[in-house]
Coordinates of C-alpha atoms in Angstrom, one line a residue:
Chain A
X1050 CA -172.6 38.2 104.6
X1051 CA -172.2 34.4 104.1
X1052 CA -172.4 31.5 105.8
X1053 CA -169.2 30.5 105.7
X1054 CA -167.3 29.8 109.0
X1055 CA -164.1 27.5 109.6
X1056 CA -163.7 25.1 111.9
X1057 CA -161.1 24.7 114.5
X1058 CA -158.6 22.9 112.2
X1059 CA -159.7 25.5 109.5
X1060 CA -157.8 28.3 111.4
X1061 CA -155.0 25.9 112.3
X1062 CA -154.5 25.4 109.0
X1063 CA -155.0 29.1 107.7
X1064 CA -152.3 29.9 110.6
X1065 CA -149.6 27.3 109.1
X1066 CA -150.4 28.6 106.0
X1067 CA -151.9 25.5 104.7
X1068 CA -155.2 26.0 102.5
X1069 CA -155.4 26.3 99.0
X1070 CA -156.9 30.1 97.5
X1071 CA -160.4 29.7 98.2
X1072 CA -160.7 28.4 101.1
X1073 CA -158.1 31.3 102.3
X1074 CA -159.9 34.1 100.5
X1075 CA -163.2 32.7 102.6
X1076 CA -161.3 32.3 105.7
X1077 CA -160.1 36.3 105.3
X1078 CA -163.1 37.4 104.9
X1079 CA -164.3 35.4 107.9
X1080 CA -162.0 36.9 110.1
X1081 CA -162.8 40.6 109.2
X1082 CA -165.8 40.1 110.6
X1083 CA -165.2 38.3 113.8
X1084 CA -162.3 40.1 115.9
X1085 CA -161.8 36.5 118.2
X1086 CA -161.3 34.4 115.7
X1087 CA -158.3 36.6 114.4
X1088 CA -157.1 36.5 117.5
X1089 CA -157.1 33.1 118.0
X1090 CA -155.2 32.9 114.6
X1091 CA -152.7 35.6 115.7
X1092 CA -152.5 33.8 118.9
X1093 CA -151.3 30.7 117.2
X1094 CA -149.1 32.4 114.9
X1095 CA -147.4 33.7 117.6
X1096 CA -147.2 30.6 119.6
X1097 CA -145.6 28.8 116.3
X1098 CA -143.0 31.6 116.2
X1099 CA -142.4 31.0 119.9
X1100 CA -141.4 27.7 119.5
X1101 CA -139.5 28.1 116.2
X1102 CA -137.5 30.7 118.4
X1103 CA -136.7 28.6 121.3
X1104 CA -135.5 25.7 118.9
X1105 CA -133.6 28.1 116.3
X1106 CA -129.9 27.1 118.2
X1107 CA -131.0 23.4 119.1
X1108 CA -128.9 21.8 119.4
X1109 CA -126.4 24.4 121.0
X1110 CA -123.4 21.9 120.4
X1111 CA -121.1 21.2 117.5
X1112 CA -122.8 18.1 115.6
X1113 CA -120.6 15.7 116.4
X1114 CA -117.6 14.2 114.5
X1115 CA -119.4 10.8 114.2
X1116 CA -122.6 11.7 112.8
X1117 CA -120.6 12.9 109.5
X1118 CA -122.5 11.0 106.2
X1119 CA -118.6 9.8 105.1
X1120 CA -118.0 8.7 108.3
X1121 CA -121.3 6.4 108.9
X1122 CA -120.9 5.1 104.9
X1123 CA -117.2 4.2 105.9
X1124 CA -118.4 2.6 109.1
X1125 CA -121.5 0.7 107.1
X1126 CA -119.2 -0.6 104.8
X1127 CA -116.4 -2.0 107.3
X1128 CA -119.0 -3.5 109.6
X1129 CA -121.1 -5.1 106.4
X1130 CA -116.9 -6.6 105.6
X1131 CA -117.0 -8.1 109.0
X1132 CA -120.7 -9.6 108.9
X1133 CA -119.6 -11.3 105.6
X1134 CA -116.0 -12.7 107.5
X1135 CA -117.9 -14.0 110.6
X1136 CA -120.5 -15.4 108.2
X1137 CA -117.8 -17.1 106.4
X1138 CA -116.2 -18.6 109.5
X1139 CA -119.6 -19.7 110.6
X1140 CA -120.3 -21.5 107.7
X1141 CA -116.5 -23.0 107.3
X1142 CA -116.9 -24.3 110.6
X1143 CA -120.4 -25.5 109.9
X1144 CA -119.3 -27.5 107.3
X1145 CA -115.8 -28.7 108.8
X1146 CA -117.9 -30.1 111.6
X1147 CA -120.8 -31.9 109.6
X1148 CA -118.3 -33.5 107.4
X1149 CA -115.7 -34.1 110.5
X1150 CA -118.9 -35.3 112.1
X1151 CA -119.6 -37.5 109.2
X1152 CA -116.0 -38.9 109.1
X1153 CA -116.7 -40.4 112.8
X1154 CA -119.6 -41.5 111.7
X1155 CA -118.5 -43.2 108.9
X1156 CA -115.3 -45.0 111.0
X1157 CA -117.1 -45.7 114.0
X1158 CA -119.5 -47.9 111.8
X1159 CA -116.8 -48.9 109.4
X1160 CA -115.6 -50.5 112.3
X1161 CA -118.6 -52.5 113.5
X1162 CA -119.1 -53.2 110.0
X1163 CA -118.8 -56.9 108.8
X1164 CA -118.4 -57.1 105.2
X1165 CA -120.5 -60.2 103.5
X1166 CA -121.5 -61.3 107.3
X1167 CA -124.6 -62.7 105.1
X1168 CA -122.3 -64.6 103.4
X1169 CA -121.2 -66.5 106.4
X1170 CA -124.8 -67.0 107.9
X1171 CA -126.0 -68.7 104.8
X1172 CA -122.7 -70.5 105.4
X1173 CA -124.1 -71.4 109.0
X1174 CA -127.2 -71.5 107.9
X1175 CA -127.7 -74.0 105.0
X1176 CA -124.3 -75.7 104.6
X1177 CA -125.0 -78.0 107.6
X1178 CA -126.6 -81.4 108.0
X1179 CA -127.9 -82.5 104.5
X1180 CA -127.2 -79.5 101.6
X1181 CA -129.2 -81.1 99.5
X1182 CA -132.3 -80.5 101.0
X1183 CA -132.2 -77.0 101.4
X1184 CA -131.4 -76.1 98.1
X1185 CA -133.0 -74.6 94.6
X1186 CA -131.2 -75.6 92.6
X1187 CA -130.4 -78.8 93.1
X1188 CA -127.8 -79.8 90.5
X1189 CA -124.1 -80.9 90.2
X1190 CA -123.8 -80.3 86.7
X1191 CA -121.6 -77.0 87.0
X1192 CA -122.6 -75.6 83.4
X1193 CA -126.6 -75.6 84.9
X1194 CA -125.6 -73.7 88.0
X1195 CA -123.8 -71.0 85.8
X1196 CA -126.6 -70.8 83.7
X1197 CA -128.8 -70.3 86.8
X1198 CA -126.7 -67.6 88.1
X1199 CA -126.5 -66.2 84.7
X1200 CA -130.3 -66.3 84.8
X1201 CA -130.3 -64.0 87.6
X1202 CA -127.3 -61.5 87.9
X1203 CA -126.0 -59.8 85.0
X1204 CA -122.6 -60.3 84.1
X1205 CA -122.0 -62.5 87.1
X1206 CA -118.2 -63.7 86.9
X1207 CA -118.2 -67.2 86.0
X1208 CA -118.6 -69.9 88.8
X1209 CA -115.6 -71.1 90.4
X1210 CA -114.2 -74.3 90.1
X1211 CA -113.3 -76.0 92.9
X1212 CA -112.8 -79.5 91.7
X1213 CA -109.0 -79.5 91.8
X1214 CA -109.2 -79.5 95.4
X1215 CA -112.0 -82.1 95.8
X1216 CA -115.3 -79.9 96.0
X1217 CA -117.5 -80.4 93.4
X1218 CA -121.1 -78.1 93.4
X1219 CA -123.9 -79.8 95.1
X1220 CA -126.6 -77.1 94.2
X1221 CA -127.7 -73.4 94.7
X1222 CA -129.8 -71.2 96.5
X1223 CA -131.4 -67.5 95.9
X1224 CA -131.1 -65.5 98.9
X1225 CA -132.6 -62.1 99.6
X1226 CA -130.8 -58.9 100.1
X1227 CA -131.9 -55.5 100.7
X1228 CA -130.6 -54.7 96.9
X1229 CA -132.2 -57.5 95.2
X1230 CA -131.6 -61.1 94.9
X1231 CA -128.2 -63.0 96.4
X1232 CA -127.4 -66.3 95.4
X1233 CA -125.1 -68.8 97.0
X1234 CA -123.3 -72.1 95.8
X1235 CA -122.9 -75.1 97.7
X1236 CA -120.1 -77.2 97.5
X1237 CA -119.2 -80.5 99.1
X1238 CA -116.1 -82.8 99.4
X1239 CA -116.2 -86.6 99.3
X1240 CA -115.8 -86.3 103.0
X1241 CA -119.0 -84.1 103.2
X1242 CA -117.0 -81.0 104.2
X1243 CA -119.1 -78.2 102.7
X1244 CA -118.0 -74.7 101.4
X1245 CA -120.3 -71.8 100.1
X1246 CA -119.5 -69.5 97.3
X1247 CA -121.4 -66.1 97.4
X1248 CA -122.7 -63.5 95.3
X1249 CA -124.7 -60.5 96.1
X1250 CA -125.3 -57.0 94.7
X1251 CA -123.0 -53.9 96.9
X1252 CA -125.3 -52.5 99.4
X1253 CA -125.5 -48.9 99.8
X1254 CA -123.6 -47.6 102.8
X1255 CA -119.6 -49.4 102.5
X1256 CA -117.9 -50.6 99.7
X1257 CA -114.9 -52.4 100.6
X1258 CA -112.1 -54.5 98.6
X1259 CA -110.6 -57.5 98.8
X1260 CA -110.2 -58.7 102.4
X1261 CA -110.9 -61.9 105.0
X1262 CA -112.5 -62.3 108.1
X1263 CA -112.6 -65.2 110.3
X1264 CA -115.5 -65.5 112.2
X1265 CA -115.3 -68.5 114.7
X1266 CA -114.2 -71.4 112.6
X1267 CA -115.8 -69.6 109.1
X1268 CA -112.9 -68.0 106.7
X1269 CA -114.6 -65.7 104.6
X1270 CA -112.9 -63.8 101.8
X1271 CA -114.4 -61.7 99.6
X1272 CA -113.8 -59.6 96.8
X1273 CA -115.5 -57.5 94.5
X1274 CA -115.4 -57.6 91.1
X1275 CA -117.7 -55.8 88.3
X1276 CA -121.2 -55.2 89.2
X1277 CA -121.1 -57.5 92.6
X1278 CA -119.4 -59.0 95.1
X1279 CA -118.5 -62.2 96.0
X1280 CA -117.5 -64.2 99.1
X1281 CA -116.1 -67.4 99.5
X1282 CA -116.8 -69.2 103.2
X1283 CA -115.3 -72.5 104.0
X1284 CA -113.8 -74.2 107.2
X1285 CA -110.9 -72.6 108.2
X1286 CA -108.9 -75.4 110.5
X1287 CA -109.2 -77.6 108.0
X1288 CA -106.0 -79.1 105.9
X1289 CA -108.3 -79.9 102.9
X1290 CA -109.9 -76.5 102.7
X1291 CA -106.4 -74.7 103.1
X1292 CA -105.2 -75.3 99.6
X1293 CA -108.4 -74.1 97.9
X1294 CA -108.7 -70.7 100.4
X1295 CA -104.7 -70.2 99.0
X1296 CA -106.5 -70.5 95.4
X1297 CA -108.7 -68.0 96.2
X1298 CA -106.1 -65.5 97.6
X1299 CA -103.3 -66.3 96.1
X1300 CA -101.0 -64.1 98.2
X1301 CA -102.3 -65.8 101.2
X1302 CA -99.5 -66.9 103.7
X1303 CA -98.8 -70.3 104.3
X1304 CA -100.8 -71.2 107.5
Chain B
X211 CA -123.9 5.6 96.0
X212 CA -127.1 6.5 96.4
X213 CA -128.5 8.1 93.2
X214 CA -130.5 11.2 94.6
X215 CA -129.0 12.2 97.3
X216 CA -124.9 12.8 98.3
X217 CA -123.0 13.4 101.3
X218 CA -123.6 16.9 100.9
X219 CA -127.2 16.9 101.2
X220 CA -127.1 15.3 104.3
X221 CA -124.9 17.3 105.7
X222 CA -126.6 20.2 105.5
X223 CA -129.4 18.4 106.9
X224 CA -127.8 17.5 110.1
X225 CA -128.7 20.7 112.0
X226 CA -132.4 19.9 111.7
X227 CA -132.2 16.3 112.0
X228 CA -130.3 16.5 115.5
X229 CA -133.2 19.0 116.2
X230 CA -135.6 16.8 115.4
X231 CA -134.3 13.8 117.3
X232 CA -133.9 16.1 120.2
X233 CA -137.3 17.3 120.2
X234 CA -137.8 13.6 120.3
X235 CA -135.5 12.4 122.8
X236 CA -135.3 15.1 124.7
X237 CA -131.6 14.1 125.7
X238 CA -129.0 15.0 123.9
X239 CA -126.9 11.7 123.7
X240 CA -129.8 9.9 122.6
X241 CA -130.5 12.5 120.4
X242 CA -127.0 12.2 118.6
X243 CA -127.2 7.7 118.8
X244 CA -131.3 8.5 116.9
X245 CA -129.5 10.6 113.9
X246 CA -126.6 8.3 113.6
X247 CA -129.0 5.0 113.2
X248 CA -131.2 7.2 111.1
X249 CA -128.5 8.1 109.0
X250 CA -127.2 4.2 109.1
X251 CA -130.5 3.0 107.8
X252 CA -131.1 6.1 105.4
X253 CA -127.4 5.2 103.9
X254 CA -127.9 1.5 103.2
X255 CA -131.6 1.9 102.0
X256 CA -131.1 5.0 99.7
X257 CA -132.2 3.0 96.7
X258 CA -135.7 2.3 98.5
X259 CA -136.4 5.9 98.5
X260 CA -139.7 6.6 96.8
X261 CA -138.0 9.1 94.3
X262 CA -141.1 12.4 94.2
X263 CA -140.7 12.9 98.1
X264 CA -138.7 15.5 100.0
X265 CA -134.9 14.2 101.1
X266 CA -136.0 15.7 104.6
X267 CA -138.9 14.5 104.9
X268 CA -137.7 11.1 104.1
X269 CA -135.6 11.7 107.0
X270 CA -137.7 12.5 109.0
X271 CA -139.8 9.6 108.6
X272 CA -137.1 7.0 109.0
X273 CA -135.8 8.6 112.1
X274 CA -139.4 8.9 113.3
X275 CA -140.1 5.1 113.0
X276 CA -136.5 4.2 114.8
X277 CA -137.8 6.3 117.5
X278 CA -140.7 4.7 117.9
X279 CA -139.3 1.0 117.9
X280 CA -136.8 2.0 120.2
X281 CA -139.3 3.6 122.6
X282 CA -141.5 0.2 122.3
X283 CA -137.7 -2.0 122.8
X284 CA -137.5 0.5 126.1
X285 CA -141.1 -0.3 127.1
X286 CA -140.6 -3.9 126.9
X287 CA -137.4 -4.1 128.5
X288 CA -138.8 -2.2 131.4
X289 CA -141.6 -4.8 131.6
X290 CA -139.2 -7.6 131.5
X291 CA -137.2 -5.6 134.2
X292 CA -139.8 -5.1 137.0
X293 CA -140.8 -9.2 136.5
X294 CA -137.6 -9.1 138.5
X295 CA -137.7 -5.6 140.3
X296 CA -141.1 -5.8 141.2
X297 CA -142.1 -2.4 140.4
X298 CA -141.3 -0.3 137.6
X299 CA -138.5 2.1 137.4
X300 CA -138.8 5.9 137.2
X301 CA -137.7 6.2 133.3
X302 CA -138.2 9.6 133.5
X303 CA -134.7 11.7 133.0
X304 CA -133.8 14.0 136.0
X305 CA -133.8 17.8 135.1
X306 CA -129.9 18.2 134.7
X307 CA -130.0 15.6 132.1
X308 CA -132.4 17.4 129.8
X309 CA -131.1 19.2 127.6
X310 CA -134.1 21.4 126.2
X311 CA -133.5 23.0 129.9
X312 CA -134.5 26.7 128.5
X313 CA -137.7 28.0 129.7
X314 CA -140.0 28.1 126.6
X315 CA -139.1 24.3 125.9
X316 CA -139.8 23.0 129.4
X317 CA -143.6 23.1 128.9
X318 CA -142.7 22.0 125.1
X319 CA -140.6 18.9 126.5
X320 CA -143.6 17.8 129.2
X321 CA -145.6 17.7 126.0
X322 CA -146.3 13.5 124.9
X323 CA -143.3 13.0 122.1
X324 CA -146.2 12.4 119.2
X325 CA -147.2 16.2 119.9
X326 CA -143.6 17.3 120.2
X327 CA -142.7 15.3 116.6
X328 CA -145.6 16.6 115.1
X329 CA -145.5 20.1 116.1
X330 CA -141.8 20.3 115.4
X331 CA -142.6 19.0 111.8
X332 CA -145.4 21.3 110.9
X333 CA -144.3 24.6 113.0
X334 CA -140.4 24.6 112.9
X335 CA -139.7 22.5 110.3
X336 CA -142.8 23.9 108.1
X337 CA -144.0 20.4 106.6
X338 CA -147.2 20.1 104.6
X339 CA -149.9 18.3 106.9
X340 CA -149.4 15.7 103.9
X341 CA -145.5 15.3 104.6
X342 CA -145.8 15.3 108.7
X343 CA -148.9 12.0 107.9
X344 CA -146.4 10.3 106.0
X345 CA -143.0 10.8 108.0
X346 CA -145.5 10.3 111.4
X347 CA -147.1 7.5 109.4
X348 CA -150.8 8.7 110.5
X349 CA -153.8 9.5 108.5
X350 CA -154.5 13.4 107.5
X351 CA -156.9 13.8 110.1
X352 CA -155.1 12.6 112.4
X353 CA -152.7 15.3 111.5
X354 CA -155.5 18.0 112.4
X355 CA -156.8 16.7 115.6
X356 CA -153.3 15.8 117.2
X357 CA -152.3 19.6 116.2
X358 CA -155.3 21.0 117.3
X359 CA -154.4 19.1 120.7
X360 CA -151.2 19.6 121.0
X361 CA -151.6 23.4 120.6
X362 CA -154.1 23.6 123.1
X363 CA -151.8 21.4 125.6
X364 CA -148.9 23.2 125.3
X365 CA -151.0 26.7 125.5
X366 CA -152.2 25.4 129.2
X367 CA -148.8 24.3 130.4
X368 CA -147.2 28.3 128.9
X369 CA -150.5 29.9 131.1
X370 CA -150.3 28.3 134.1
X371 CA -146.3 28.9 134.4
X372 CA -145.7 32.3 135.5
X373 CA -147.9 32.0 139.0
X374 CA -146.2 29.3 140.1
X375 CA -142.5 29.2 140.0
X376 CA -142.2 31.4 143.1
X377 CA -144.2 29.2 145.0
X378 CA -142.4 26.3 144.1
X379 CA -139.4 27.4 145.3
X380 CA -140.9 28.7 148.7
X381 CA -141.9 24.5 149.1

């Protein structure tokens, strides 16, 4: 008659019931004429049936209590509550141990910490032997220093004067810090006792206040006061020095 | 929650799911743990669902896909495991254990578990070839050809049954 003849997923398909009109209406016609092919289709009808009957009443069992759609969206929803609470503890720990962490961090170098040591190494540096020498600025006149420090910091406090208690400026010095420029003072009694006035922008990591340090036979007391900080550093077992350190901090005791 | 779908729907699914996952499984606490993850993931992805497809079928598919990760989790697990055993444990369930323990659905269980999905999804279950390529995530063809073979495996393992039972007992 025709041609036509299916292949082997043809008359798979034709048994599932799975081809469109024509190719069914060829396929029909197919099989009138060839008796093994039909029962090769039939065959595999049958075998489909087979197994649709021996898995009608699978599973034999009640479905379970905990396969119910309520129950798994109830279940979803409490364990998605306790993700988010042991996500929050996680993170609140997290965070209470980087900043606790931190805290050390920041005491255990707080401690080690010298505020304005570079004050007291220019002291030990450049106030020995002859100031003179060693310095920029070399100048007594008090009005030229303040102009020189004027010159380089901005709204520097105005130069103390120590000539009340015998020290009278000698000249100045630029210094380097890591935040720009530092500049010290020089001062020097009539018995060629030297003290060092300091200035010097905050550096990054501390800021302290007002405090002292004696380092050795260096008093150092600093403060901070606008933009900067300053530091005075003189000799500290000294009975002409004493008055002037009580000038600079005036609640100083008596000693 | 879910906008095409309700508690309802499912429900009346259930039956043929647990089916499914059995045919998969073959065991019938595994089968019940494969619906309830399938269910798990269908329930908190509902809005992904592509919206023209077939709730079952969608189903289907997302229970497929758990079964097959879980099977390659197994596969690697038992790898890791004989490192230290040194061979390779017998995985295979012993016959009390199976629940598809009528006759007619032993030769269907010794069947690979891609023929038993597949021939569930198109002969019980009555999918389109189309809808048993997507929840089986294979191409058409692959469709025919697995079916094809499946049939004829399953027709070999139904013929030579019936001459050899007696025997086997006489062993």
């Amino acid at each position: 008659m025709n041609a036509f003849s299916p292949s082997e997923h043809d008359l798979h398909a034709y048994a599932d019931g799975q081809v469109d009109e024509t190719l069914r209406r060829q396929i029909e016609t197919y099989l009138e004429s060839h008796p093994e092919a039909a029962r090769e289709v039939e065959l595999l009808r049958q075998e489909s049936q087979r197994l649709r009957a021996a898995l009608d009443n699978v599973p034999a069992t009640e479905t379970p209590a905990r396969l119910d759609p309520f129950r798994i969206r109830r279940e979803l929803r409490a364990r998605s509550q306790r993700r988010m609470a042991v996500a929050a503890s996680l993170v609140l720990t997290l965070s209470l141990g980087t900043l606790g962490g931190w805290q050390l961090r920041d005491m255990s170098m707080r401690k080690t910490y010298l505020p304005m040591a570079d004050a007291t190494q220019a002291y030990r540096l450049f106030a020995v032997g002859d100031m003179a020498q060693k310095a920029d600025m070399k100048t007594d006149q008090p009005a030229q220093l303040q102009s020189w420090l004027n010159h380089h910091f901005v709204q520097a406090a105005p130069m103390p004067d120590f000539s009340a208690y015998g020290f009278r400026p000698v000249g100045g010095r630029l210094m380097a810090s890591d935040k720009g420029a530092a500049a010290m003072v020089m001062y020097q009694n009539d018995q060629g006792q030297a003290i060092v006035y300091y200035v010097r922008p905050p550096g990054e990591l501390f800021n302290f206040g007002t405090g002292n340090r004696k380092d050795g036979n260096l008093l150092t007391q600093y403060w901070r006061q606008g933009r900067y900080f300053y530091a005075v550093v003189s000799p500290a077992d000294s009975p002409s020095t004493l008055p002037l350190q009580r000038a600079v901090e005036p609640d100083r005791p008596q000693s | 929650m879910s906008k095409d779908f309700n508690d309802n729907d499912l429900r009346e699914l259930l039956p043929r799911l647990r089916r499914f996952a059995l045919s998969l499984t073959r065991h019938e606490n595994s089968a019940d743990d494969l619906v309830q993850s399938c269910l798990e993931r269908a329930l908190s992805y509902g809005d992904r669902r592509r919206d023209d497809g077939d709730l079952r079928a969608w189903l289907f598919q997302i229970m497929y896909r758990r079964f097959v990760d879980g099977q390659r989790r197994a596969k690697r697990y038992a790898g890791l495991l004989s490192l230290f055993a040194g061979r390779e444990e017998e995985l295979a369930p012993s016959a009390e254990d199976v629940a598809m323990s009528r006759a007619a659905l032993k030769d269907f269980g010794k069947l690979p578990a891609e023929q038993r999905a597949l021939l569930v999804l198109v002969s019980v279950e009555g999918l389109s070839y189309q809808e048993a390529a997507d929840a089986l995530d294979i191409p058409l063809g692959t469709v025919m050809s697995r079916l094809s073979r499946a049939r004829k495996a399953l027709r070999a393992l139904n013929e030579g049954q019936p001459a050899t039972p007696s025997l086997r007992i006489l062993k």
